[in-house]
Amino acid sequence: DMHHPEKPRYVVKQLKVNNYQSTSYFDYLRLRFLTETETLKHLGRHPQIPELITCFQENERFYLVQQFIPGESLAAELPTSPQSLSKWSEIDVIKFLEDALYILEFVHSQGFIHCDIKPENLIRRAIDARLVLINFGSIQPIDFSIETELSIDQIPVTSLGYIPPEQFIGQTQPNSDLYSLGIIAIQAITGLAPLQLEIDPKTNEIIWCDD
């Protein structure tokens, strides 16, 4: 903010609408934007969720201005192969889960499901090494009367593998966020990316450790 004496930094998120997109899609984006805005107003009081500073629409583009969190995403910390020397210990994974679950407990208690838990949406805050959960664009209310199927072409590539099966058929529940968190923990301790994990053909369970 160049008009502020201290010139604080913020994150500006732009949701752009292309000219060729239909009016119905524009209305969908507007609804998505308003949903995220209202959610961030509500959830931003948690110390590990960015505060919403303001929001506005200009020239058929939507903007969110949020608190800037200095730090790096969790993706920078995760091992890249089973042979990696940066694989996490069990103690590291437990600390990660305790920190992340503290945030999710609050989100769920307020009646919301994040729906896009992945390493890129968890920032390790530089000032205290605590996790901060960002990007609430996919958030849904906990309402079991609502079933919205998730089209594969609407999913960011970085989200594939972290999204639980029930989310694709419109049966998202709070434990869907926990599944995603569990996949990150498995990745941290094994060095295997989600799409590299094997599935037991009989039980559909993920095979990630020896019994």
Tab-separated table of C-alpha atoms in Angstrom:
chain	number	residue	atom	x	y	z
A	1	ASP	CA	0.000	0.000	0.000
A	2	MET	CA	1.974	2.981	-1.321
A	3	HIS	CA	-0.404	5.419	0.392
A	4	HIS	CA	0.328	4.023	3.856
A	5	PRO	CA	3.311	5.454	5.760
A	6	GLU	CA	4.668	1.956	6.524
A	7	LYS	CA	3.918	0.645	2.995
A	8	PRO	CA	2.577	-2.741	4.145
A	9	ARG	CA	2.481	-5.610	1.629
A	10	TYR	CA	-0.729	-7.439	0.696
A	11	VAL	CA	-1.768	-10.285	-1.563
A	12	VAL	CA	-4.111	-9.326	-4.410
A	13	LYS	CA	-6.086	-12.212	-5.882
A	14	GLN	CA	-7.674	-11.543	-9.269
A	15	LEU	CA	-10.506	-13.580	-10.731
A	16	LYS	CA	-10.594	-12.645	-14.389
A	17	VAL	CA	-13.550	-13.247	-16.687
A	18	ASN	CA	-12.772	-13.712	-20.378
A	19	ASN	CA	-14.988	-11.955	-22.903
A	20	TYR	CA	-16.034	-15.195	-24.607
A	21	GLN	CA	-17.435	-16.715	-21.424
A	22	SER	CA	-21.200	-16.828	-20.994
A	23	THR	CA	-23.335	-14.710	-18.698
A	24	SER	CA	-24.190	-17.795	-16.653
A	25	TYR	CA	-20.494	-18.515	-16.108
A	26	PHE	CA	-19.917	-14.884	-15.117
A	27	ASP	CA	-22.722	-15.238	-12.557
A	28	TYR	CA	-21.096	-18.456	-11.319
A	29	LEU	CA	-17.764	-16.658	-10.844
A	30	ARG	CA	-19.490	-13.795	-9.073
A	31	LEU	CA	-21.149	-16.250	-6.682
A	32	ARG	CA	-17.839	-18.020	-6.091
A	33	PHE	CA	-16.157	-14.671	-5.435
A	34	LEU	CA	-18.858	-13.540	-2.979
A	35	THR	CA	-18.726	-16.907	-1.207
A	36	GLU	CA	-14.976	-16.696	-0.719
A	37	THR	CA	-15.270	-13.069	0.403
A	38	GLU	CA	-17.892	-13.768	3.053
A	39	THR	CA	-15.981	-16.830	4.223
A	40	LEU	CA	-12.711	-14.943	4.614
A	41	LYS	CA	-14.465	-12.187	6.557
A	42	HIS	CA	-15.663	-14.870	8.945
A	43	LEU	CA	-12.580	-17.077	9.145
A	44	GLY	CA	-9.869	-14.406	8.929
A	45	ARG	CA	-9.962	-13.815	12.664
A	46	HIS	CA	-8.063	-17.092	13.201
A	47	PRO	CA	-4.331	-16.413	13.704
A	48	GLN	CA	-3.394	-18.976	11.013
A	49	ILE	CA	-5.773	-17.803	8.278
A	50	PRO	CA	-5.018	-14.614	6.292
A	51	GLU	CA	-7.177	-11.616	7.132
A	52	LEU	CA	-9.362	-10.175	4.379
A	53	ILE	CA	-8.465	-6.497	3.903
A	54	THR	CA	-10.994	-5.561	1.219
A	55	CYS	CA	-12.669	-6.785	-1.972
A	56	PHE	CA	-14.043	-5.110	-5.088
A	57	GLN	CA	-15.166	-5.597	-8.688
A	58	GLU	CA	-13.725	-3.566	-11.551
A	59	ASN	CA	-14.131	-3.995	-15.332
A	60	GLU	CA	-15.703	-7.443	-14.959
A	61	ARG	CA	-12.809	-8.593	-12.821
A	62	PHE	CA	-13.034	-9.545	-9.167
A	63	TYR	CA	-10.332	-8.731	-6.622
A	64	LEU	CA	-9.562	-9.903	-3.095
A	65	VAL	CA	-6.957	-8.062	-1.030
A	66	GLN	CA	-5.595	-10.192	1.800
A	67	GLN	CA	-2.954	-10.122	4.477
A	68	PHE	CA	0.453	-11.097	3.078
A	69	ILE	CA	2.107	-14.037	4.860
A	70	PRO	CA	5.911	-14.055	4.445
A	71	GLY	CA	7.128	-17.616	4.106
A	72	GLU	CA	7.205	-20.592	1.739
A	73	SER	CA	4.601	-23.161	0.816
A	74	LEU	CA	4.820	-26.632	2.289
A	75	ALA	CA	5.639	-27.937	-1.198
A	76	ALA	CA	9.185	-26.600	-0.751
A	77	GLU	CA	9.694	-28.822	2.307
A	78	LEU	CA	8.381	-32.128	0.998
A	79	PRO	CA	10.741	-34.832	-0.294
A	80	THR	CA	10.698	-35.455	-4.029
A	81	SER	CA	11.522	-39.174	-4.095
A	82	PRO	CA	11.701	-42.239	-1.797
A	83	GLN	CA	15.507	-41.883	-1.868
A	84	SER	CA	15.410	-38.269	-0.735
A	85	LEU	CA	17.372	-37.353	2.381
A	86	SER	CA	14.698	-34.794	3.244
A	87	LYS	CA	12.022	-37.346	4.160
A	88	TRP	CA	10.305	-36.410	7.405
A	89	SER	CA	10.563	-38.299	10.662
A	90	GLU	CA	7.466	-39.481	12.525
A	91	ILE	CA	7.988	-36.625	15.008
A	92	ASP	CA	8.029	-34.105	12.129
A	93	VAL	CA	4.802	-35.543	10.711
A	94	ILE	CA	3.079	-35.451	14.098
A	95	LYS	CA	4.053	-31.792	14.586
A	96	PHE	CA	2.745	-31.001	11.105
A	97	LEU	CA	-0.570	-32.746	11.743
A	98	GLU	CA	-1.066	-31.067	15.104
A	99	ASP	CA	-0.462	-27.639	13.579
A	100	ALA	CA	-2.660	-28.195	10.509
A	101	LEU	CA	-5.463	-29.872	12.470
A	102	TYR	CA	-5.613	-26.877	14.799
A	103	ILE	CA	-6.586	-24.753	11.773
A	104	LEU	CA	-8.996	-27.310	10.303
A	105	GLU	CA	-10.721	-27.781	13.646
A	106	PHE	CA	-11.604	-24.086	13.560
A	107	VAL	CA	-12.697	-24.111	9.900
A	108	HIS	CA	-14.962	-27.125	10.447
A	109	SER	CA	-16.345	-25.742	13.705
A	110	GLN	CA	-17.492	-22.659	11.775
A	111	GLY	CA	-19.460	-24.855	9.371
A	112	PHE	CA	-17.083	-24.992	6.389
A	113	ILE	CA	-15.009	-27.537	4.448
A	114	HIS	CA	-11.883	-26.189	2.734
A	115	CYS	CA	-12.017	-28.720	-0.160
A	116	ASP	CA	-8.521	-27.991	-1.501
A	117	ILE	CA	-5.976	-29.022	1.114
A	118	LYS	CA	-2.620	-29.431	-0.633
A	119	PRO	CA	1.013	-28.390	0.019
A	120	GLU	CA	0.682	-25.215	-2.085
A	121	ASN	CA	-2.167	-23.998	0.145
A	122	LEU	CA	-0.209	-24.354	3.384
A	123	ILE	CA	2.364	-21.611	4.030
A	124	ARG	CA	5.135	-22.021	6.610
A	125	ARG	CA	5.074	-18.566	8.192
A	126	ALA	CA	8.593	-17.155	8.389
A	127	ILE	CA	8.135	-15.294	11.669
A	128	ASP	CA	7.249	-18.345	13.802
A	129	ALA	CA	7.302	-21.438	11.505
A	130	ARG	CA	3.570	-22.011	12.064
A	131	LEU	CA	1.372	-23.151	9.187
A	132	VAL	CA	-1.099	-20.756	7.564
A	133	LEU	CA	-3.987	-22.076	5.444
A	134	ILE	CA	-4.718	-20.061	2.291
A	135	ASN	CA	-6.904	-20.156	-0.847
A	136	PHE	CA	-10.530	-20.618	0.171
A	137	GLY	CA	-11.872	-20.433	-3.383
A	138	SER	CA	-13.231	-24.004	-3.276
A	139	ILE	CA	-14.742	-23.823	0.203
A	140	GLN	CA	-18.172	-25.382	0.829
A	141	PRO	CA	-20.588	-25.149	3.732
A	142	ILE	CA	-21.160	-28.290	5.769
A	143	ASP	CA	-24.597	-29.036	4.364
A	144	PHE	CA	-25.275	-32.668	3.657
A	145	SER	CA	-28.357	-31.762	1.604
A	146	ILE	CA	-26.125	-30.203	-1.065
A	147	GLU	CA	-24.422	-32.488	-3.564
A	148	THR	CA	-22.151	-30.861	-6.124
A	149	GLU	CA	-20.118	-33.099	-8.386
A	150	LEU	CA	-16.543	-31.999	-9.045
A	151	SER	CA	-15.685	-31.964	-12.746
A	152	ILE	CA	-12.159	-33.123	-13.492
A	153	ASP	CA	-11.552	-30.142	-15.804
A	154	GLN	CA	-12.210	-27.735	-12.915
A	155	ILE	CA	-9.445	-29.195	-10.747
A	156	PRO	CA	-5.999	-27.555	-10.668
A	157	VAL	CA	-3.258	-30.002	-11.617
A	158	THR	CA	-1.566	-29.474	-8.243
A	159	SER	CA	-4.722	-30.690	-6.468
A	160	LEU	CA	-4.854	-34.086	-8.204
A	161	GLY	CA	-4.056	-36.910	-5.807
A	162	TYR	CA	-4.948	-34.893	-2.717
A	163	ILE	CA	-8.699	-34.817	-3.400
A	164	PRO	CA	-10.599	-37.765	-1.876
A	165	PRO	CA	-12.842	-39.961	-4.094
A	166	GLU	CA	-16.110	-38.840	-2.475
A	167	GLN	CA	-15.450	-35.243	-3.471
A	168	PHE	CA	-15.737	-36.162	-7.157
A	169	ILE	CA	-19.302	-37.412	-6.709
A	170	GLY	CA	-20.611	-34.548	-4.626
A	171	GLN	CA	-20.371	-36.180	-1.195
A	172	THR	CA	-17.776	-33.904	0.366
A	173	GLN	CA	-17.634	-34.046	4.179
A	174	PRO	CA	-15.298	-32.591	6.813
A	175	ASN	CA	-13.274	-35.807	6.807
A	176	SER	CA	-12.500	-35.092	3.135
A	177	ASP	CA	-10.090	-32.396	4.352
A	178	LEU	CA	-8.563	-34.924	6.732
A	179	TYR	CA	-7.976	-37.357	3.855
A	180	SER	CA	-6.045	-34.645	1.993
A	181	LEU	CA	-4.001	-33.884	5.087
A	182	GLY	CA	-3.241	-37.591	5.488
A	183	ILE	CA	-2.000	-37.803	1.902
A	184	ILE	CA	0.412	-34.939	2.582
A	185	ALA	CA	1.673	-36.754	5.691
A	186	ILE	CA	2.228	-39.960	3.665
A	187	GLN	CA	4.091	-37.968	1.020
A	188	ALA	CA	6.291	-36.364	3.689
A	189	ILE	CA	7.287	-39.659	5.266
A	190	THR	CA	7.674	-41.777	2.098
A	191	GLY	CA	8.810	-39.315	-0.558
A	192	LEU	CA	6.068	-40.566	-2.890
A	193	ALA	CA	3.784	-38.081	-4.620
A	194	PRO	CA	0.049	-38.892	-4.285
A	195	LEU	CA	-0.298	-40.173	-7.854
A	196	GLN	CA	2.658	-42.528	-7.293
A	197	LEU	CA	0.961	-44.372	-4.436
A	198	GLU	CA	-0.339	-47.872	-5.144
A	199	ILE	CA	-3.920	-48.907	-4.431
A	200	ASP	CA	-4.938	-52.354	-3.149
A	201	PRO	CA	-7.327	-53.635	-5.872
A	202	LYS	CA	-9.343	-55.635	-3.329
A	203	THR	CA	-9.817	-53.050	-0.582
A	204	ASN	CA	-9.086	-49.770	-2.472
A	205	GLU	CA	-6.765	-48.858	0.390
A	206	ILE	CA	-3.577	-46.901	-0.263
A	207	ILE	CA	-0.443	-49.011	0.085
A	208	TRP	CA	2.258	-46.861	1.640
A	209	CYS	CA	3.953	-48.911	4.375
A	210	ASP	CA	4.758	-52.525	5.222
A	211	ASP	CA	2.448	-54.236	7.706
